[in-house]
Coordinates of C-alpha atoms and ligand atoms in Angstrom, one line a residue:
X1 CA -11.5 46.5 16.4
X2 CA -13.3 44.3 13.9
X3 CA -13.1 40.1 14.8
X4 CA -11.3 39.7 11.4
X5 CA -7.1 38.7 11.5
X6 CA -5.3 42.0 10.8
X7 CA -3.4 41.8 7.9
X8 CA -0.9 44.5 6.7
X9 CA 1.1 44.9 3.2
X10 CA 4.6 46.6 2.5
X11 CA 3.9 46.9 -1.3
X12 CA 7.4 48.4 -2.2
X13 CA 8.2 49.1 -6.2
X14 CA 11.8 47.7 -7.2
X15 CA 13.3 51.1 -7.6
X16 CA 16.8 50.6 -6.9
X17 CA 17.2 51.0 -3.0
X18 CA 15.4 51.3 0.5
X19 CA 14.7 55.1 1.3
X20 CA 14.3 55.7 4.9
X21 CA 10.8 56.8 4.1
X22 CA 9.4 53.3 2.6
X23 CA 11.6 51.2 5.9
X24 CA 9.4 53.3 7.9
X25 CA 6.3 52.3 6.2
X26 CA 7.4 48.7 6.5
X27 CA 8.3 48.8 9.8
X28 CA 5.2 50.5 10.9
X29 CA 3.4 47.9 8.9
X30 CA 5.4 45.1 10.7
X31 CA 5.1 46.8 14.2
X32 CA 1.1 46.8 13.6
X33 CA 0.3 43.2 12.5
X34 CA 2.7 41.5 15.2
X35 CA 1.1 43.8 18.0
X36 CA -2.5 42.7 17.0
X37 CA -1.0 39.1 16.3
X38 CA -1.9 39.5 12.5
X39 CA -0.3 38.9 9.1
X40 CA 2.6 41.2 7.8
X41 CA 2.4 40.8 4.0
X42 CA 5.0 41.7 1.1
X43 CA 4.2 43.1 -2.2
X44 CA 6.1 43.1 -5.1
X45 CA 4.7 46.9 -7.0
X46 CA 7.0 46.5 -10.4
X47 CA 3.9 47.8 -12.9
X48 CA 6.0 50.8 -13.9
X49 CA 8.4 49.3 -16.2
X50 CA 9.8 53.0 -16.3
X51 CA 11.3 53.0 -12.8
X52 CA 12.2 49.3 -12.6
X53 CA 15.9 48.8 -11.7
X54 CA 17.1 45.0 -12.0
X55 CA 18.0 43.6 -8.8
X56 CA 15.7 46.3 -6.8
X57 CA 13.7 43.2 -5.5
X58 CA 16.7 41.7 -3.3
X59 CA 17.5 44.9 -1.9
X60 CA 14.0 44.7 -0.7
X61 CA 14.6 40.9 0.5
X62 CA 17.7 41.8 2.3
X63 CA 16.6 45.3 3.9
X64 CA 13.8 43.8 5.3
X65 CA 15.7 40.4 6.8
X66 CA 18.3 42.3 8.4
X67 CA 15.8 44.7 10.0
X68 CA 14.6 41.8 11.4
X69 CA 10.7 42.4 9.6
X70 CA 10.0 39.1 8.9
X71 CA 6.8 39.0 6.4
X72 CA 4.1 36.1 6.6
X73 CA 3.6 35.8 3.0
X74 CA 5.3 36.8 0.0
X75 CA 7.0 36.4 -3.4
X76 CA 9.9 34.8 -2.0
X77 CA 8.0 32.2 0.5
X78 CA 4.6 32.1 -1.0
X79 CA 1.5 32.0 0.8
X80 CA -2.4 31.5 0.4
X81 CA -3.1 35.2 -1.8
X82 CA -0.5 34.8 -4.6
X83 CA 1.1 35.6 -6.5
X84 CA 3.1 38.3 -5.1
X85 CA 4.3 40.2 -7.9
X86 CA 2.2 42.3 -9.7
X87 CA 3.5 41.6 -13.2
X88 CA 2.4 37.9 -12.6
X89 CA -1.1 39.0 -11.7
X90 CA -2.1 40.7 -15.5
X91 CA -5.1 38.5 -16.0
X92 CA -6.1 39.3 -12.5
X93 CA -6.7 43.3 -12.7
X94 CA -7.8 42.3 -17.1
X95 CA -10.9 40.5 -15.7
X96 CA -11.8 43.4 -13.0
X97 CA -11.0 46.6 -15.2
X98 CA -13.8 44.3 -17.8
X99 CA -16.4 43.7 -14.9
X100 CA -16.2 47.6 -14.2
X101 CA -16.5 48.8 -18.1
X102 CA -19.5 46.2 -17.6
X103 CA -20.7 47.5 -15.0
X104 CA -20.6 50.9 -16.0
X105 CA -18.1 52.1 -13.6
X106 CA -15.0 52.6 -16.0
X107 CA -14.4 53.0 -20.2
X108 CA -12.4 52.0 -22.9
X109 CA -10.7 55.4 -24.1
X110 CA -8.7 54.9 -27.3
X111 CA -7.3 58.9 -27.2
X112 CA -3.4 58.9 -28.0
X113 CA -1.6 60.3 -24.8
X114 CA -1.1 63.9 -25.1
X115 CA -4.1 65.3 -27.2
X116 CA -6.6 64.9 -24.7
X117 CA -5.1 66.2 -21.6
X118 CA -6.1 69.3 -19.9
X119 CA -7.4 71.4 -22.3
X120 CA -6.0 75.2 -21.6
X121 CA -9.2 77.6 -20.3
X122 CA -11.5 75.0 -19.1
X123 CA -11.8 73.8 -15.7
X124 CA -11.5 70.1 -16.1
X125 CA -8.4 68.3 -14.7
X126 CA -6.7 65.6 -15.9
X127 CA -8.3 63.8 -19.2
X128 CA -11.0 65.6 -21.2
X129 CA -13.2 62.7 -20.7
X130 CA -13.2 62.6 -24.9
X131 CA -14.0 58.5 -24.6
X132 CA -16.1 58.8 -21.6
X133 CA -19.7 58.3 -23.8
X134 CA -18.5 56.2 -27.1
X135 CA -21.1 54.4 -28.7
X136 CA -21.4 50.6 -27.9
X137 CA -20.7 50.8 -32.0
X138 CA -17.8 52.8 -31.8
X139 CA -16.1 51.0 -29.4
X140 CA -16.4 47.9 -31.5
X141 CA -15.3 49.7 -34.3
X142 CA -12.1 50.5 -32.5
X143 CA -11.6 47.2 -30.8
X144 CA -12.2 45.4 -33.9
X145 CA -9.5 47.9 -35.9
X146 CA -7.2 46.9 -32.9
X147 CA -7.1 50.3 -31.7
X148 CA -4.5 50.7 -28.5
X149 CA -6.8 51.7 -25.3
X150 CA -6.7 52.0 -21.8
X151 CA -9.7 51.0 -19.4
X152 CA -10.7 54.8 -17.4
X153 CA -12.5 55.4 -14.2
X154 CA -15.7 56.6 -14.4
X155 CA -15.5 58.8 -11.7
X156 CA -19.4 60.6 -10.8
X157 CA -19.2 64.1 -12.1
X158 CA -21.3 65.1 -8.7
X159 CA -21.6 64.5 -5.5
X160 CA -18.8 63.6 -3.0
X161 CA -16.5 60.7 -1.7
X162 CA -15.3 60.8 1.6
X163 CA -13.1 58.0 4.1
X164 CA -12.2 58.0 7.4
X165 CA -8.3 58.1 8.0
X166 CA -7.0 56.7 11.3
X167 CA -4.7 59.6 11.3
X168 CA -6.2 62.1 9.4
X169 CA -9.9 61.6 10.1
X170 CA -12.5 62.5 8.3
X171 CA -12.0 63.6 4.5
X172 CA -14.4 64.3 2.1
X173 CA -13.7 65.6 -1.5
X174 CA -16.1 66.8 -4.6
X175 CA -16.3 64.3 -7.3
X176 CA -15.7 67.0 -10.0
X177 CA -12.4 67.3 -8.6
X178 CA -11.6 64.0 -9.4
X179 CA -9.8 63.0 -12.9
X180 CA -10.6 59.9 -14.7
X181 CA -7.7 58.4 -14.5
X182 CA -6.4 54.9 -16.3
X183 CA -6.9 51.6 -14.3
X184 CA -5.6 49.6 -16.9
X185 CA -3.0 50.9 -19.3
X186 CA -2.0 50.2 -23.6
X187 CA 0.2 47.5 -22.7
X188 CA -2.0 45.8 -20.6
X189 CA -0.3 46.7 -17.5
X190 CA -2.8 48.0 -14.3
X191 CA -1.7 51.2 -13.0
X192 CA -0.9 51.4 -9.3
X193 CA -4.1 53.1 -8.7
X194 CA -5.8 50.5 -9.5
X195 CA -3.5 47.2 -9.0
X196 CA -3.5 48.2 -5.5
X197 CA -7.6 48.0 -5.1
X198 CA -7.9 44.9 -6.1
X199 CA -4.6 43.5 -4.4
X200 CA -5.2 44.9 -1.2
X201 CA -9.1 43.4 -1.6
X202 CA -8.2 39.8 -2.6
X203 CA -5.3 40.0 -0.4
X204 CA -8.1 40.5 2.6
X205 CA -5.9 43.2 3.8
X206 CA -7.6 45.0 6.6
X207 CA -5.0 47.8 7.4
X208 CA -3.2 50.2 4.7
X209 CA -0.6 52.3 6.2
X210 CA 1.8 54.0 3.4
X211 CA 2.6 57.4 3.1
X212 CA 0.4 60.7 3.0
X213 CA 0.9 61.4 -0.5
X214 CA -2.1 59.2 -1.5
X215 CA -4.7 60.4 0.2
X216 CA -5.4 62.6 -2.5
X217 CA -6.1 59.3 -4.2
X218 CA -7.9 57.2 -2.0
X219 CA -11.6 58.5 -3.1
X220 CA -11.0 57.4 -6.3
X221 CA -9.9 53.8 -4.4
X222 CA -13.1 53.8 -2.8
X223 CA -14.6 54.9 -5.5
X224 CA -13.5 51.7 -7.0
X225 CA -14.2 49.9 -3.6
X226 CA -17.8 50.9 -3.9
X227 CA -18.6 50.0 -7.6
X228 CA -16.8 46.5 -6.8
X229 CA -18.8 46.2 -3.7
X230 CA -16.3 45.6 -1.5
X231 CA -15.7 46.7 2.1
X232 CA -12.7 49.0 1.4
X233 CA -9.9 48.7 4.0
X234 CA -9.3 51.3 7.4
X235 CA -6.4 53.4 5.8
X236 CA -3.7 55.2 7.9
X237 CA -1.1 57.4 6.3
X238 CA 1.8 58.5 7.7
X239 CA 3.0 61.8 7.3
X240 CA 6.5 62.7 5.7
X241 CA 10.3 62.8 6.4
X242 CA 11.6 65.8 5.8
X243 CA 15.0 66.8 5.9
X244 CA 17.0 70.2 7.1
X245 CA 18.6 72.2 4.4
X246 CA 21.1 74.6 4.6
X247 CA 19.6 78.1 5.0
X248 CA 17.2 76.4 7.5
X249 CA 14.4 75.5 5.6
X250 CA 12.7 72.2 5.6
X251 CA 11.8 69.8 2.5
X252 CA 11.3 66.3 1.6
X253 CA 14.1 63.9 3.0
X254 CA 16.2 63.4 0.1
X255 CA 19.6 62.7 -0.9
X256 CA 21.4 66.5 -0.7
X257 CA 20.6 66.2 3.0
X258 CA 22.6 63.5 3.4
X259 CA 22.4 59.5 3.3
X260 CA 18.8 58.2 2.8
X261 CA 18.9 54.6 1.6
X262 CA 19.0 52.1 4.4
X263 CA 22.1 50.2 3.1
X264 CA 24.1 53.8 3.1
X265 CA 23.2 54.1 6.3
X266 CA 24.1 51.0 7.5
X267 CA 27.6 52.0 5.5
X268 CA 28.0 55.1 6.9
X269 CA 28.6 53.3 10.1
X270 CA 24.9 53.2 12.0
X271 CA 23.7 49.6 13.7
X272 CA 20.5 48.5 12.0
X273 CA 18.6 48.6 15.4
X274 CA 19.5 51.8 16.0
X275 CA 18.5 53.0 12.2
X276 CA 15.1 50.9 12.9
X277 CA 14.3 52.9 16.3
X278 CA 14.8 56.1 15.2
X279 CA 12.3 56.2 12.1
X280 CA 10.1 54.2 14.1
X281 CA 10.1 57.6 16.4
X282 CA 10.0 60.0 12.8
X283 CA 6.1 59.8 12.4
X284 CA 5.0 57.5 15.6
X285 CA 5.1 58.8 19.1
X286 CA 5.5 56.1 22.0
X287 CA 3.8 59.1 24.1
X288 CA 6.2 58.9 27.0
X289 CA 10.3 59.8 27.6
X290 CA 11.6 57.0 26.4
X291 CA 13.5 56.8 23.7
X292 CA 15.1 53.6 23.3
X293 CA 13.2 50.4 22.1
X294 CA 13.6 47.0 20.8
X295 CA 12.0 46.1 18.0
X296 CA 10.3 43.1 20.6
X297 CA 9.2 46.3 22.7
X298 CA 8.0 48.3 19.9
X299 CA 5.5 45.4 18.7
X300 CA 4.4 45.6 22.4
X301 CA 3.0 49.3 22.3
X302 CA 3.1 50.2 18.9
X303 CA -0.8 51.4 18.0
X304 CA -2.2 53.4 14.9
X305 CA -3.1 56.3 18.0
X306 CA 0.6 57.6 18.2
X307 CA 0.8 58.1 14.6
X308 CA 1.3 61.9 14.1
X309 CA -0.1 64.0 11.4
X310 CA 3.3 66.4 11.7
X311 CA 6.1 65.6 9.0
X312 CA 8.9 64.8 11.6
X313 CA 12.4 66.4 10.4
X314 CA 15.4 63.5 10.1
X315 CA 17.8 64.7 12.2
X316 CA 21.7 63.0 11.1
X317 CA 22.8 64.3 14.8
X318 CA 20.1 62.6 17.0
X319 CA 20.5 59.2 15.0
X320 CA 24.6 59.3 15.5
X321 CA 23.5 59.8 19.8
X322 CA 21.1 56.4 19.5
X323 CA 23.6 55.1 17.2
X324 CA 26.2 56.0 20.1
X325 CA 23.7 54.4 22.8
X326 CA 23.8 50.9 20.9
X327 CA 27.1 51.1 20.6
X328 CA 27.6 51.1 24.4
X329 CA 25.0 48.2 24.8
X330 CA 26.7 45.7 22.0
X331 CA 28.7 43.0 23.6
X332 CA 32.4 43.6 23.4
X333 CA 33.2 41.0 21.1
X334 CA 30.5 42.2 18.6
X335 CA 31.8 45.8 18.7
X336 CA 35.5 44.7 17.8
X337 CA 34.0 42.5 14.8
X338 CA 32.0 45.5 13.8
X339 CA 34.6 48.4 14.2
X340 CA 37.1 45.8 12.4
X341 CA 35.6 46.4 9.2
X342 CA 36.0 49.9 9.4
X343 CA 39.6 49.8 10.2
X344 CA 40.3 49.3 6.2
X345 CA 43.4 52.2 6.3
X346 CA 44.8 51.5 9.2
X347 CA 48.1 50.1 10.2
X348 CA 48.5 46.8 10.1
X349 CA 50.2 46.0 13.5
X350 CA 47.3 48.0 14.7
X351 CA 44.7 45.1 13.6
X352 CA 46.9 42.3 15.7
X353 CA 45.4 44.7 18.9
X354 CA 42.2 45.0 17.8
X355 CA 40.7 43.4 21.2
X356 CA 42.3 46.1 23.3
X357 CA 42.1 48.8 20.7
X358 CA 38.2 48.0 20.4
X359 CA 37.5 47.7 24.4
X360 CA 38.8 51.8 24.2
X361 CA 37.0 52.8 21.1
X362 CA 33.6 50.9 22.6
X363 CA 32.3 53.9 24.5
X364 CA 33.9 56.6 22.4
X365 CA 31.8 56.3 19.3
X366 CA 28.8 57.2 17.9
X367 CA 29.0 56.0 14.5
X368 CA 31.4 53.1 13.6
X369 CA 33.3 55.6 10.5
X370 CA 34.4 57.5 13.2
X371 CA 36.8 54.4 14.2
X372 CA 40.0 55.7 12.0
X373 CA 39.3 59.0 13.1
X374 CA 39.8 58.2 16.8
X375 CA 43.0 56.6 16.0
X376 CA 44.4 59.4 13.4
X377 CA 47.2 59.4 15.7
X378 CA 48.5 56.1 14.4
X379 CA 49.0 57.2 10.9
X380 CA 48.4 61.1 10.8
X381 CA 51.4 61.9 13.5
X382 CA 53.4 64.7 11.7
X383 CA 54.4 68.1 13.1
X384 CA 52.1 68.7 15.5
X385 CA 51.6 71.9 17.4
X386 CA 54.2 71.8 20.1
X387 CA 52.5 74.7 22.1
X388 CA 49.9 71.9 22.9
X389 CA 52.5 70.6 25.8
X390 CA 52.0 73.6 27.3
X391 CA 49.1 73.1 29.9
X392 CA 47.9 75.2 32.6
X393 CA 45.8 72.7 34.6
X394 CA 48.8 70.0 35.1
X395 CA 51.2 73.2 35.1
X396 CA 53.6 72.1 31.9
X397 CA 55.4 73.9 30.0
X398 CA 57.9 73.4 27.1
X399 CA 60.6 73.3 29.4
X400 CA 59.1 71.3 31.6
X401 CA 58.7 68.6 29.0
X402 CA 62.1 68.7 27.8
X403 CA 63.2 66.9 30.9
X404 CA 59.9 64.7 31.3
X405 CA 60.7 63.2 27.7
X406 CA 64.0 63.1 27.9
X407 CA 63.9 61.2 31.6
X408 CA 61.3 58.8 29.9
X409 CA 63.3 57.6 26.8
X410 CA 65.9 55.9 29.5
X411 CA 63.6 54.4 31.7
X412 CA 60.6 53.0 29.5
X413 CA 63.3 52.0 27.3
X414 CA 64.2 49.4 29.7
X415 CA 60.7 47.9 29.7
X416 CA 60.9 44.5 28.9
X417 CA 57.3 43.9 28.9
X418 CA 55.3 46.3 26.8
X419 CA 52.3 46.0 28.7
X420 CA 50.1 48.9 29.4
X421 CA 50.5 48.5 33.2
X422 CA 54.1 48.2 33.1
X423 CA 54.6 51.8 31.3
X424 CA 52.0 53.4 33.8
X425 CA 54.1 51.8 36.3
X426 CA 56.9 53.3 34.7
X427 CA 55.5 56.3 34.6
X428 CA 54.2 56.8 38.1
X429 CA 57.6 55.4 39.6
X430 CA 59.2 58.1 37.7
X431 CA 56.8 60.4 39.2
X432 CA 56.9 59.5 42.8
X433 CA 60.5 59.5 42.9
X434 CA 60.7 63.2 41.6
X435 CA 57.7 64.4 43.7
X436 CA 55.7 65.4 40.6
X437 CA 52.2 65.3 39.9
X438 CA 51.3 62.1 37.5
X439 CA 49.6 64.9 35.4
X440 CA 52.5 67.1 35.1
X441 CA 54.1 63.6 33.9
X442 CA 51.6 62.5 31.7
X443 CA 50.7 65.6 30.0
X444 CA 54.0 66.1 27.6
X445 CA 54.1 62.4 27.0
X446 CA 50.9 61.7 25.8
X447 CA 51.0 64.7 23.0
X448 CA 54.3 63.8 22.2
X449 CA 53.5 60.3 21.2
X450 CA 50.2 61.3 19.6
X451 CA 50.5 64.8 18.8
X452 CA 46.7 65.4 19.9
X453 CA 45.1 66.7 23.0
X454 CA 42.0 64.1 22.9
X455 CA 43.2 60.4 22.2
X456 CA 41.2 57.5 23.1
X457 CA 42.6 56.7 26.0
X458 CA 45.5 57.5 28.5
X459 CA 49.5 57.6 27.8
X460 CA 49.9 53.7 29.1
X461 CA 47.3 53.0 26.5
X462 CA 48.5 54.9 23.6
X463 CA 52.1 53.6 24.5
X464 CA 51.1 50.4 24.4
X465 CA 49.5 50.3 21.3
X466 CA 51.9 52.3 19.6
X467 CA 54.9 49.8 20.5
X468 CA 57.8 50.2 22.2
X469 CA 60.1 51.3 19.2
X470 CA 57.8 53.8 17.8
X471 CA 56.7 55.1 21.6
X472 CA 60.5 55.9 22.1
X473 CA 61.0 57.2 18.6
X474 CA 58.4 59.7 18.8
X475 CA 59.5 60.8 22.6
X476 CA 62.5 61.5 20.7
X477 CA 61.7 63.3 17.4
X478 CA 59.3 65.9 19.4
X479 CA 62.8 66.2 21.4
X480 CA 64.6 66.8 18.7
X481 CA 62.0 69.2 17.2
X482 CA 61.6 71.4 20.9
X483 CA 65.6 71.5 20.4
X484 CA 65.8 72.5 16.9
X485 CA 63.2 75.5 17.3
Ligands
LIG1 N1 4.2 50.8 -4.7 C1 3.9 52.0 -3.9 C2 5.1 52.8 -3.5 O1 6.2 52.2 -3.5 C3 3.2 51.6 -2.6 C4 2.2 52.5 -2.1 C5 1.3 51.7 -1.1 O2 1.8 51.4 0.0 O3 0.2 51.5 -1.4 O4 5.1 53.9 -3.2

């Protein structure tokens, strides 16, 4: 590589909220400059007063401190290549868009907005290039009269621009194909194609990744690059996210497929370092089985060679198994803070058990909204199926359970000790005694008291957390129901 510092920009436009799409740009970003011990640098893009959304800019301060991508310069901290914000940097792109009209490399077009666009029949695209040879005089005229303008490209009408892209290699394009589009718009305001030249040039950025969908633009960036004569920067972009739809069919990663924002995500129940190692794997390939990273172990072998060109599909299922993976890795006191929060509906004497109810729930989740669902039991025990005491494997049957339950009522009632131990203990006594399998025991108890044939853990467990009095009472109402059939 070249002996300068890498330095790397997130340029993100406050648009409301994180899509998975632009984390992934940041990370990659972030995951490049710490592995080459460079500069990660943060961008404020608000030039399209259109799209901005008030209070966009801390979403992009708080996505990017909880994943951990800690930038080296920007709005918010400062740095030597302020400011920051693009709105703050007017006079900046007013001085360059004049040096190029100087220069001869752009014009002041004074067309209104709609007349001059694409004229039906002929082959130009974009602008009809009306402005693009006004007399010195008649541009005087105009800015004298205080005619609205915008500053255009002059882009060559022959000949071709070509860049090297560290993913995509080599392109080359026809000038003709190329529009001469507005660097500087009416209100004064640079578009992005332009604010981004001269950002990414006095910023000293070395390195642009961000995503595929402007490489049909960057000949007209080195276009700009060239008439400034400036060393444009090594680009790299990163192919898309695209998201299943129903009949099977792929498209861009967008809300109808499901969450897409980083903070519903993190909502929905998924652990930030798990959200941050799966997109780091949608685009980038580690090029060996491995699957699970720290972000520390990512900056160690992430390079721009395992970028792919493919659009990787998001995949909802194969970021719940990570998910899961975390899950089983957080320390147990982390998990039962976490899964805590998502316990909202439940019970409340459930929430004075939450150590012991979280050490069960710990390696049975993928996502943490699945928390009430494994304990539907506690709130959702109504008139279950009694056909489910019937089991083949421990050899029960509805009989069978009639005396099982009816045994147990007398002798866990004379537990004085709820403790989980002490109602197993029960429970195999009781087994032992009458020569039956703890199975055959087990079986009719456990669906009694939860009505369900998978329960996060066994019948001393669910006892236990049930309580005594509500154990007992539902032992007896699935009595009463086998007896009122
Ligand atoms: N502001 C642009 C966006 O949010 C940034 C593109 C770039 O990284 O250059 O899409």
């Amino acid at each position: 590589m070249n002996d300068k510092a890498i330095r790397t920009r997130f340029a993100p436009s406050p648009t409301g909220y994180m899509h998975i799409g632009n984390l992934r740009t940041a990370l990659y970003c972030y995951l490049f400059a710490k592995h080459c011990n460079g500069k990660f640098i943060l961008r404020i893009e608000d030039t399209d007063q259109k799209r901005y959304v008030e209070g966009a800019t801390d979403v992009i301060y708080s996505t990017l401190k909880k994943s951990k991508l800690f930038h080296d310069e920007g709005p918010d901290i400062g740095g030597n290549y302020g400011p920051y914000v693009q709105t703050e940097r007017m006079e900046i792109y007013k001085k360059y868009a004049l040096e190029l009209v100087e220069k001869g490399f752009a014009y002041y077009c004074f067309c209104d907005k709609s007349s001059h666009e694409e004229k039906e029949g002929e082959a130009s695209i974009g602008y009809d290039r009306h402005c693009r040879n006004l007399s010195a005089e008649e541009i005087e005229n105009n800015l004298k009269l205080n005619k609205p303008y915008v500053i255009r490209q002059k882009v060559p009408l022959d000949g071709t621009t070509s860049f090297y892209d560290e993913v995509y290699g080599e392109i080359t394009v026809e000038n003709s194909t190329l529009d001469d589009q507005v660097l500087l718009k009416s209100d004064g305001l640079p578009t992005y194609n332009f604010a981004n030249v001269i950002d990414d040039h006095l910023m000293n950025i070395t390195h642009i990744l961000r995503g595929k969908e402007y490489i049909s633009s960057t000949p007209k960036y080195q276009l700009l690059y060239n008439a400034f004569g400036w060393e444009p920067p090594k680009t790299a972009h990163l192919s898309t996210i695209m998201g299943k739809n129903a009949d099977g069919s792929v498209s861009k990663l967008s809300k109808r497929h499901g969450s897409v924002s980083f903070e519903q995500l993190i909502k929905d129940g998924y652990l930030v370092e798990a959200v941050i190692n799966y997109i780091t794997l949608l685009g980038w390939s580690p090029r060996q089985e491995r699957e699970i990273f720290s972000l520390e172990e990512l900056i160690e072998i992430f390079d721009l060679e395992g970028l792919v060109k493919t659009n990787a599909i998001f995949s909802y299922e194969k970021l719940a198994w990570m998910n899961g993976e975390y899950i089983k890795k957080l320390a147990p006191s982390e998990f039962e803070k976490i899964s805590y929060d998502y316990a909202t509906n439940l019970p409340s004497f459930i929430k004075d058990k939450w150590t012991y109810v979280a050490k069960l729930l710990q390696n049975r989740i993928n996502v943490f909204t699945e928390v009430e669902d494994k304990l539907k039991f506690l709130y959702n025990y109504g008139e279950f199926d009694l056909e489910l005491l019937i089991n083949k494997k421990n050899k029960t049957t509805i009989e069978s359970s009639i005396q099982v339950l009816k045994d147990s009522i007398d002798y866990l009632g004379s537990i004085n000790d709820w403790t989980d131990s002490n109602i197993n203990e029960a429970i195999t006594q009781y087994s032992n005694q009458l020569n039956l399998k703890l199975g055959f025991v087990m079986w009719p108890l456990r669906i009694a008291v939860t009505g369900e044939v998978v329960t996060p853990g066994g019948c001393g467990e669910m006892m236990y957390i049930l309580g005594k009095e509500e154990t007992l009472s539902r032992l007896q109402q699935t009595l009463n129901r086998i007896e009122n059939k």
